[in-house]
Amino acid sequence: LIQLQNLHPNLQNPLELSQILEFYFSKTLAPAVILSQNEDLLHDLTTFLAQSKGVDGILDINPSSYKMMKSLYDPTDTPNLRDDILQILHGDGPTSKNSRFVAIELKCNSVDAQLQIREIIEDTPSMTAFSTEKSALYKDGLIFCVYIKGELTPEIESRASLII
């Protein structure tokens, strides 16, 4: 947090951010969702978190061009954020790290992009058709750092742990 404050001296709510990060690392907030219209701040926050022990990072995800989850009709090898997170958490796949925590940077440049991330950032497990216990994405250990360009939608605002 000190590194972030040094880079961003006008950081709003540093005490609240510190509390949210404490909840994130204790896995009492699942998932943690930080929203901001400051793109550089969120990128730096995600990068610093990803450099922490036991945390892996997924940076620069644009929901308008990268699927959040594959649909029933997509080929099994369709790249998507949900599977990327599962591979990191469960240690199965070419990018597996078997991390306990994942910090994800999402860049929502439109209202449509905000609507595409609703399900992935809500606090219920992410299920797909024919999900099993192992394939469900439980969101403890996840933090979503979401850049919002333009107006914030109520659907995303209602899922926020903190707006900075």
Coordinates of N, CA and C in Angstrom, one line a residue:
L1 N 0.8 -1.2 0.0 CA 0.0 0.0 0.0 C 0.9 1.3 0.0
I2 N 2.0 1.2 0.7 CA 2.9 2.3 0.7 C 3.4 2.6 -0.7
Q3 N 3.8 1.6 -1.4 CA 4.3 1.8 -2.8 C 3.2 2.5 -3.6
L4 N 2.0 2.0 -3.5 CA 0.9 2.6 -4.2 C 0.7 4.1 -3.9
Q5 N 0.7 4.4 -2.6 CA 0.6 5.8 -2.1 C 1.7 6.6 -2.6
N6 N 2.9 6.1 -2.7 CA 4.1 6.9 -3.3 C 3.8 7.2 -4.7
L7 N 3.3 6.2 -5.5 CA 3.0 6.5 -6.9 C 1.8 7.3 -7.1
H8 N 0.8 7.2 -6.2 CA -0.4 7.9 -6.3 C -0.7 8.7 -5.0
P9 N -0.1 9.8 -4.8 CA -0.2 10.6 -3.6 C -1.7 11.1 -3.3
N10 N -2.5 11.2 -4.3 CA -3.8 11.6 -4.2 C -4.8 10.4 -4.0
L11 N -4.3 9.3 -3.6 CA -5.1 8.1 -3.4 C -6.2 8.4 -2.4
Q12 N -7.5 8.2 -2.8 CA -8.6 8.4 -1.9 C -8.8 7.1 -1.1
N13 N -9.2 7.2 0.1 CA -9.6 6.1 0.9 C -8.5 5.1 1.2
P14 N -7.3 5.5 1.5 CA -6.2 4.5 1.7 C -6.5 3.6 2.9
L15 N -7.2 4.1 3.9 CA -7.5 3.2 5.1 C -8.6 2.2 4.7
E16 N -9.6 2.6 3.9 CA -10.6 1.6 3.5 C -10.0 0.6 2.5
L17 N -9.1 1.0 1.7 CA -8.4 0.1 0.8 C -7.6 -0.9 1.6
S18 N -6.9 -0.4 2.6 CA -6.1 -1.3 3.4 C -7.0 -2.4 4.1
Q19 N -8.2 -1.9 4.5 CA -9.1 -2.9 5.2 C -9.6 -3.9 4.2
I20 N -9.9 -3.5 3.0 CA -10.4 -4.4 1.9 C -9.3 -5.4 1.6
L21 N -8.1 -5.0 1.5 CA -7.0 -5.9 1.2 C -6.8 -6.9 2.4
E22 N -7.0 -6.4 3.6 CA -6.9 -7.3 4.7 C -8.0 -8.4 4.6
F23 N -9.2 -8.0 4.3 CA -10.3 -8.9 4.1 C -10.0 -9.9 3.0
Y24 N -9.4 -9.4 1.9 CA -9.0 -10.2 0.7 C -8.0 -11.3 1.1
F25 N -7.0 -10.9 1.8 CA -5.9 -11.9 2.2 C -6.4 -12.8 3.3
S26 N -7.4 -12.5 4.1 CA -7.9 -13.4 5.0 C -9.1 -14.2 4.5
K27 N -9.4 -14.0 3.2 CA -10.5 -14.7 2.5 C -11.8 -14.5 3.1
T28 N -12.0 -13.4 3.8 CA -13.4 -13.1 4.4 C -14.2 -12.3 3.4
L29 N -13.7 -11.8 2.4 CA -14.4 -11.0 1.3 C -14.2 -11.8 0.0
A30 N -15.3 -12.3 -0.5 CA -15.1 -13.2 -1.7 C -16.2 -12.8 -2.7
P31 N -15.8 -12.2 -3.8 CA -14.5 -11.7 -4.1 C -14.4 -10.2 -3.6
A32 N -13.2 -9.7 -3.6 CA -13.0 -8.3 -3.4 C -13.1 -7.6 -4.7
V33 N -13.8 -6.5 -4.8 CA -14.0 -5.8 -6.0 C -13.7 -4.3 -5.8
I34 N -12.7 -3.8 -6.4 CA -12.3 -2.4 -6.3 C -12.6 -1.7 -7.7
L35 N -13.3 -0.6 -7.6 CA -13.6 0.1 -8.8 C -13.0 1.5 -8.8
S36 N -12.6 1.9 -10.0 CA -12.0 3.3 -10.1 C -12.1 3.7 -11.5
Q37 N -12.0 5.1 -11.7 CA -11.9 5.7 -13.0 C -10.5 6.1 -13.3
N38 N -9.6 5.7 -12.4 CA -8.1 5.9 -12.5 C -7.5 4.6 -13.0
E39 N -7.3 4.6 -14.3 CA -6.7 3.3 -14.9 C -5.3 3.0 -14.4
D40 N -4.5 4.0 -14.3 CA -3.1 3.7 -13.8 C -3.1 3.2 -12.4
L41 N -3.9 3.8 -11.5 CA -4.0 3.4 -10.2 C -4.3 1.9 -10.1
L42 N -5.3 1.5 -10.8 CA -5.8 0.1 -10.7 C -4.7 -0.9 -11.3
H43 N -4.1 -0.4 -12.4 CA -3.0 -1.3 -13.0 C -1.9 -1.4 -12.0
D44 N -1.5 -0.4 -11.3 CA -0.4 -0.4 -10.3 C -0.8 -1.3 -9.1
L45 N -2.1 -1.2 -8.7 CA -2.6 -2.0 -7.6 C -2.5 -3.5 -7.9
T46 N -3.0 -3.8 -9.1 CA -3.0 -5.2 -9.5 C -1.6 -5.7 -9.7
T47 N -0.7 -4.9 -10.2 CA 0.7 -5.3 -10.4 C 1.3 -5.6 -9.0
F48 N 1.1 -4.7 -8.1 CA 1.7 -4.8 -6.7 C 1.2 -6.1 -6.0
L49 N -0.1 -6.3 -6.1 CA -0.7 -7.5 -5.5 C -0.1 -8.8 -6.2
A50 N 0.0 -8.8 -7.5 CA 0.6 -9.9 -8.2 C 2.0 -10.2 -7.8
Q51 N 2.7 -9.2 -7.3 CA 4.1 -9.4 -6.8 C 4.2 -10.0 -5.4
S52 N 3.0 -10.1 -4.7 CA 3.0 -10.6 -3.4 C 3.1 -12.1 -3.4
K53 N 3.7 -12.7 -2.3 CA 3.8 -14.1 -2.3 C 2.5 -14.8 -2.3
G54 N 2.3 -15.8 -3.1 CA 1.1 -16.6 -3.2 C 0.0 -16.0 -4.0
V55 N 0.3 -14.8 -4.7 CA -0.7 -14.1 -5.5 C -0.2 -14.2 -7.0
D56 N -1.1 -14.5 -7.8 CA -0.8 -14.5 -9.3 C -1.7 -13.4 -9.9
G57 N -1.3 -12.8 -10.9 CA -2.0 -11.7 -11.5 C -2.4 -12.0 -13.0
I58 N -3.6 -11.5 -13.3 CA -4.1 -11.5 -14.7 C -4.3 -10.1 -15.0
L59 N -3.5 -9.5 -15.9 CA -3.5 -8.1 -16.2 C -4.2 -7.8 -17.6
D60 N -4.7 -6.6 -17.6 CA -5.2 -5.9 -18.9 C -6.2 -6.7 -19.6
I61 N -7.3 -7.2 -18.9 CA -8.4 -7.9 -19.6 C -9.4 -6.9 -20.0
N62 N -9.7 -6.9 -21.3 CA -10.8 -6.1 -21.8 C -12.0 -7.0 -22.1
P63 N -13.1 -6.9 -21.3 CA -14.2 -7.7 -21.5 C -14.9 -7.6 -22.9
S64 N -14.6 -6.5 -23.6 CA -15.2 -6.4 -24.9 C -14.5 -7.3 -25.9
S65 N -13.3 -7.7 -25.6 CA -12.6 -8.5 -26.6 C -12.1 -9.9 -26.1
Y66 N -12.3 -10.1 -24.8 CA -11.9 -11.4 -24.2 C -13.1 -12.0 -23.4
K67 N -13.5 -13.2 -23.7 CA -14.7 -13.8 -23.1 C -14.5 -13.9 -21.5
M68 N -15.5 -13.7 -20.8 CA -15.5 -13.9 -19.4 C -15.6 -15.4 -19.0
M69 N -16.5 -16.0 -19.8 CA -16.7 -17.5 -19.7 C -17.2 -18.0 -21.0
K70 N -16.9 -19.2 -21.3 CA -17.3 -19.8 -22.6 C -18.8 -20.2 -22.5
S71 N -19.4 -20.2 -23.6 CA -20.8 -20.6 -23.6 C -20.9 -22.1 -23.9
L72 N -22.0 -22.7 -23.8 CA -22.2 -24.1 -24.1 C -21.8 -24.5 -25.5
Y73 N -21.9 -23.6 -26.4 CA -21.6 -23.9 -27.8 C -20.2 -23.5 -28.3
D74 N -19.4 -23.0 -27.4 CA -18.0 -22.7 -27.7 C -17.2 -23.9 -27.7
P75 N -16.2 -24.0 -28.6 CA -15.2 -25.1 -28.5 C -14.6 -25.1 -27.1
T76 N -14.2 -26.3 -26.7 CA -13.6 -26.5 -25.4 C -12.3 -25.7 -25.2
D77 N -11.6 -25.4 -26.2 CA -10.3 -24.6 -26.1 C -10.5 -23.1 -26.2
T78 N -11.8 -22.6 -26.1 CA -12.0 -21.2 -26.2 C -11.4 -20.5 -25.0
P79 N -10.5 -19.5 -25.3 CA -9.9 -18.8 -24.1 C -10.9 -17.9 -23.4
N80 N -10.9 -18.0 -22.1 CA -11.8 -17.2 -21.3 C -11.3 -17.0 -19.9
L81 N -11.7 -15.9 -19.3 CA -11.2 -15.5 -17.9 C -11.5 -16.5 -16.9
R82 N -12.7 -17.1 -16.9 CA -13.1 -18.0 -15.8 C -12.1 -19.2 -15.8
D83 N -11.8 -19.8 -17.0 CA -10.9 -20.9 -17.1 C -9.5 -20.5 -16.7
D84 N -9.1 -19.3 -17.1 CA -7.7 -18.8 -16.7 C -7.6 -18.8 -15.2
I85 N -8.6 -18.3 -14.5 CA -8.6 -18.3 -13.1 C -8.5 -19.7 -12.5
L86 N -9.4 -20.6 -13.0 CA -9.4 -21.9 -12.5 C -8.1 -22.6 -12.7
Q87 N -7.4 -22.4 -13.8 CA -6.1 -23.0 -14.1 C -5.1 -22.6 -13.0
I88 N -5.1 -21.3 -12.7 CA -4.2 -20.8 -11.7 C -4.5 -21.4 -10.3
L89 N -5.8 -21.3 -9.9 CA -6.1 -21.8 -8.6 C -6.0 -23.3 -8.4
H90 N -6.3 -24.1 -9.4 CA -6.2 -25.5 -9.3 C -4.9 -26.2 -9.8
G91 N -4.1 -25.4 -10.4 CA -2.8 -25.9 -10.9 C -3.0 -26.9 -12.0
D92 N -4.0 -26.8 -12.8 CA -4.1 -27.7 -14.0 C -4.1 -26.9 -15.3
G93 N -3.2 -27.1 -16.1 CA -3.1 -26.4 -17.3 C -1.8 -25.8 -17.6
P94 N -1.6 -25.3 -18.8 CA -0.3 -24.8 -19.2 C 0.2 -23.5 -18.4
T95 N -0.8 -22.7 -17.9 CA -0.4 -21.5 -17.1 C -0.6 -21.7 -15.6
S96 N -0.7 -23.0 -15.2 CA -1.0 -23.2 -13.8 C 0.1 -22.8 -12.9
K97 N -0.3 -22.2 -11.7 CA 0.7 -21.8 -10.7 C 0.3 -22.4 -9.3
N98 N -1.0 -22.9 -9.2 CA -1.5 -23.4 -8.0 C -1.4 -22.3 -6.9
S99 N -1.7 -21.1 -7.2 CA -1.7 -19.9 -6.3 C -3.0 -20.0 -5.4
R100 N -2.9 -19.3 -4.3 CA -4.0 -19.3 -3.3 C -4.8 -18.0 -3.6
F101 N -4.2 -17.0 -4.3 CA -4.9 -15.8 -4.5 C -4.6 -15.4 -6.0
V102 N -5.6 -14.7 -6.6 CA -5.5 -14.1 -7.9 C -6.0 -12.7 -7.9
A103 N -5.2 -11.8 -8.5 CA -5.6 -10.4 -8.7 C -5.9 -10.2 -10.2
I104 N -7.0 -9.7 -10.5 CA -7.4 -9.6 -11.9 C -7.7 -8.1 -12.2
E105 N -7.1 -7.6 -13.3 CA -7.4 -6.3 -13.8 C -8.3 -6.3 -14.9
L106 N -9.5 -5.7 -14.8 CA -10.5 -5.6 -15.8 C -10.6 -4.2 -16.3
K107 N -10.6 -4.0 -17.6 CA -10.7 -2.6 -18.2 C -12.1 -2.5 -18.9
C108 N -13.0 -1.8 -18.3 CA -14.3 -1.6 -18.9 C -14.4 -0.3 -19.5
N109 N -14.3 -0.2 -20.8 CA -14.3 1.0 -21.6 C -15.7 1.4 -22.1
S110 N -16.7 0.6 -21.7 CA -18.1 0.9 -22.1 C -19.0 0.3 -21.1
V111 N -20.3 0.7 -21.3 CA -21.4 0.2 -20.4 C -21.5 -1.3 -20.8
D112 N -21.4 -1.7 -22.0 CA -21.5 -3.1 -22.4 C -20.5 -3.9 -21.7
A113 N -19.2 -3.4 -21.6 CA -18.2 -4.2 -21.0 C -18.5 -4.4 -19.5
Q114 N -19.1 -3.3 -18.9 CA -19.5 -3.5 -17.5 C -20.5 -4.6 -17.3
L115 N -21.5 -4.7 -18.2 CA -22.5 -5.7 -18.1 C -22.0 -7.1 -18.4
Q116 N -20.9 -7.2 -19.1 CA -20.3 -8.5 -19.4 C -19.6 -9.1 -18.2
I117 N -19.2 -8.2 -17.2 CA -18.4 -8.7 -16.0 C -19.3 -9.0 -14.8
R118 N -20.6 -8.7 -14.9 CA -21.5 -8.8 -13.8 C -21.4 -10.1 -13.1
E119 N -21.5 -11.2 -13.8 CA -21.5 -12.5 -13.2 C -20.2 -12.9 -12.6
I120 N -19.1 -12.6 -13.3 CA -17.8 -13.0 -12.8 C -17.4 -12.3 -11.5
I121 N -17.9 -11.0 -11.3 CA -17.5 -10.3 -10.0 C -18.5 -10.5 -8.9
E122 N -19.6 -11.1 -9.1 CA -20.6 -11.3 -8.0 C -20.1 -12.3 -7.1
D123 N -20.7 -12.4 -5.9 CA -20.2 -13.2 -4.8 C -20.6 -14.7 -4.8
T124 N -21.4 -15.1 -5.8 CA -21.8 -16.5 -5.9 C -20.9 -17.2 -6.8
P125 N -20.7 -18.5 -6.6 CA -19.8 -19.3 -7.4 C -20.2 -19.2 -8.9
S126 N -19.2 -19.2 -9.7 CA -19.5 -19.2 -11.2 C -19.6 -20.6 -11.7
M127 N -20.8 -20.9 -12.2 CA -21.1 -22.2 -12.7 C -21.4 -22.1 -14.2
T128 N -21.1 -23.1 -14.9 CA -21.5 -23.2 -16.3 C -22.3 -24.5 -16.5
A129 N -22.9 -24.6 -17.6 CA -23.7 -25.8 -17.9 C -22.9 -27.1 -17.6
F130 N -23.4 -28.0 -16.9 CA -22.7 -29.2 -16.6 C -21.5 -29.0 -15.7
S131 N -21.5 -28.0 -14.8 CA -20.4 -27.8 -13.9 C -20.4 -28.9 -12.8
T132 N -19.3 -29.2 -12.4 CA -19.1 -30.1 -11.3 C -18.5 -29.3 -10.1
E133 N -18.3 -29.9 -9.0 CA -17.7 -29.3 -7.8 C -16.4 -28.7 -8.2
K134 N -15.6 -29.5 -8.9 CA -14.2 -29.0 -9.3 C -14.2 -27.9 -10.3
S135 N -15.2 -27.9 -11.2 CA -15.2 -26.8 -12.2 C -15.9 -25.5 -11.8
A136 N -16.6 -25.5 -10.6 CA -17.2 -24.3 -10.2 C -16.1 -23.3 -9.7
L137 N -16.3 -22.1 -10.0 CA -15.3 -21.1 -9.6 C -15.8 -20.4 -8.3
Y138 N -15.2 -20.8 -7.2 CA -15.5 -20.2 -5.9 C -14.6 -19.0 -5.8
K139 N -15.1 -17.9 -5.3 CA -14.4 -16.6 -5.4 C -13.6 -16.1 -4.2
D140 N -13.4 -17.0 -3.2 CA -12.5 -16.6 -2.2 C -11.1 -16.6 -2.7
G141 N -10.3 -15.6 -2.4 CA -9.0 -15.5 -2.9 C -8.9 -14.7 -4.2
L142 N -10.0 -14.1 -4.6 CA -10.0 -13.3 -5.9 C -10.2 -11.9 -5.6
I143 N -9.5 -11.0 -6.3 CA -9.7 -9.6 -6.2 C -9.8 -9.1 -7.6
F144 N -10.9 -8.3 -7.9 CA -11.1 -7.8 -9.2 C -10.8 -6.3 -9.1
C145 N -9.8 -5.8 -9.8 CA -9.6 -4.3 -9.9 C -10.1 -3.9 -11.2
V146 N -11.2 -3.1 -11.2 CA -12.0 -2.8 -12.4 C -11.9 -1.3 -12.7
Y147 N -11.3 -1.0 -13.8 CA -11.3 0.3 -14.4 C -12.6 0.6 -15.1
I148 N -13.2 1.7 -14.8 CA -14.5 2.1 -15.4 C -14.3 3.4 -16.1
K149 N -14.5 3.3 -17.4 CA -14.5 4.5 -18.3 C -15.9 5.0 -18.5
G150 N -16.1 6.3 -18.1 CA -17.5 6.8 -18.3 C -18.3 6.5 -17.1
E151 N -19.6 6.4 -17.3 CA -20.6 6.3 -16.2 C -20.6 4.9 -15.6
L152 N -20.7 4.8 -14.3 CA -20.7 3.5 -13.6 C -22.1 3.0 -13.6
T153 N -22.3 1.8 -14.0 CA -23.7 1.2 -14.0 C -24.1 0.7 -12.6
P154 N -25.4 0.8 -12.2 CA -25.8 0.3 -10.9 C -25.5 -1.2 -10.7
E155 N -25.5 -2.0 -11.7 CA -25.2 -3.4 -11.6 C -23.8 -3.6 -11.1
I156 N -22.9 -2.8 -11.5 CA -21.5 -3.0 -11.1 C -21.2 -2.3 -9.8
E157 N -21.8 -1.1 -9.6 CA -21.7 -0.4 -8.3 C -22.2 -1.2 -7.2
S158 N -23.2 -2.0 -7.4 CA -23.8 -2.8 -6.3 C -22.9 -3.9 -5.9
R159 N -21.9 -4.3 -6.7 CA -21.0 -5.4 -6.4 C -19.7 -4.9 -5.9
A160 N -19.5 -3.6 -5.8 CA -18.2 -3.0 -5.4 C -18.0 -3.2 -3.9
S161 N -16.7 -3.6 -3.6 CA -16.3 -3.5 -2.2 C -15.8 -2.1 -1.8
L162 N -15.2 -1.4 -2.8 CA -14.7 -0.1 -2.6 C -14.6 0.6 -3.9
I163 N -14.9 1.9 -3.9 CA -14.7 2.7 -5.1 C -13.6 3.8 -4.7
I164 N -12.5 3.8 -5.5 CA -11.4 4.7 -5.2 C -11.2 5.6 -6.4

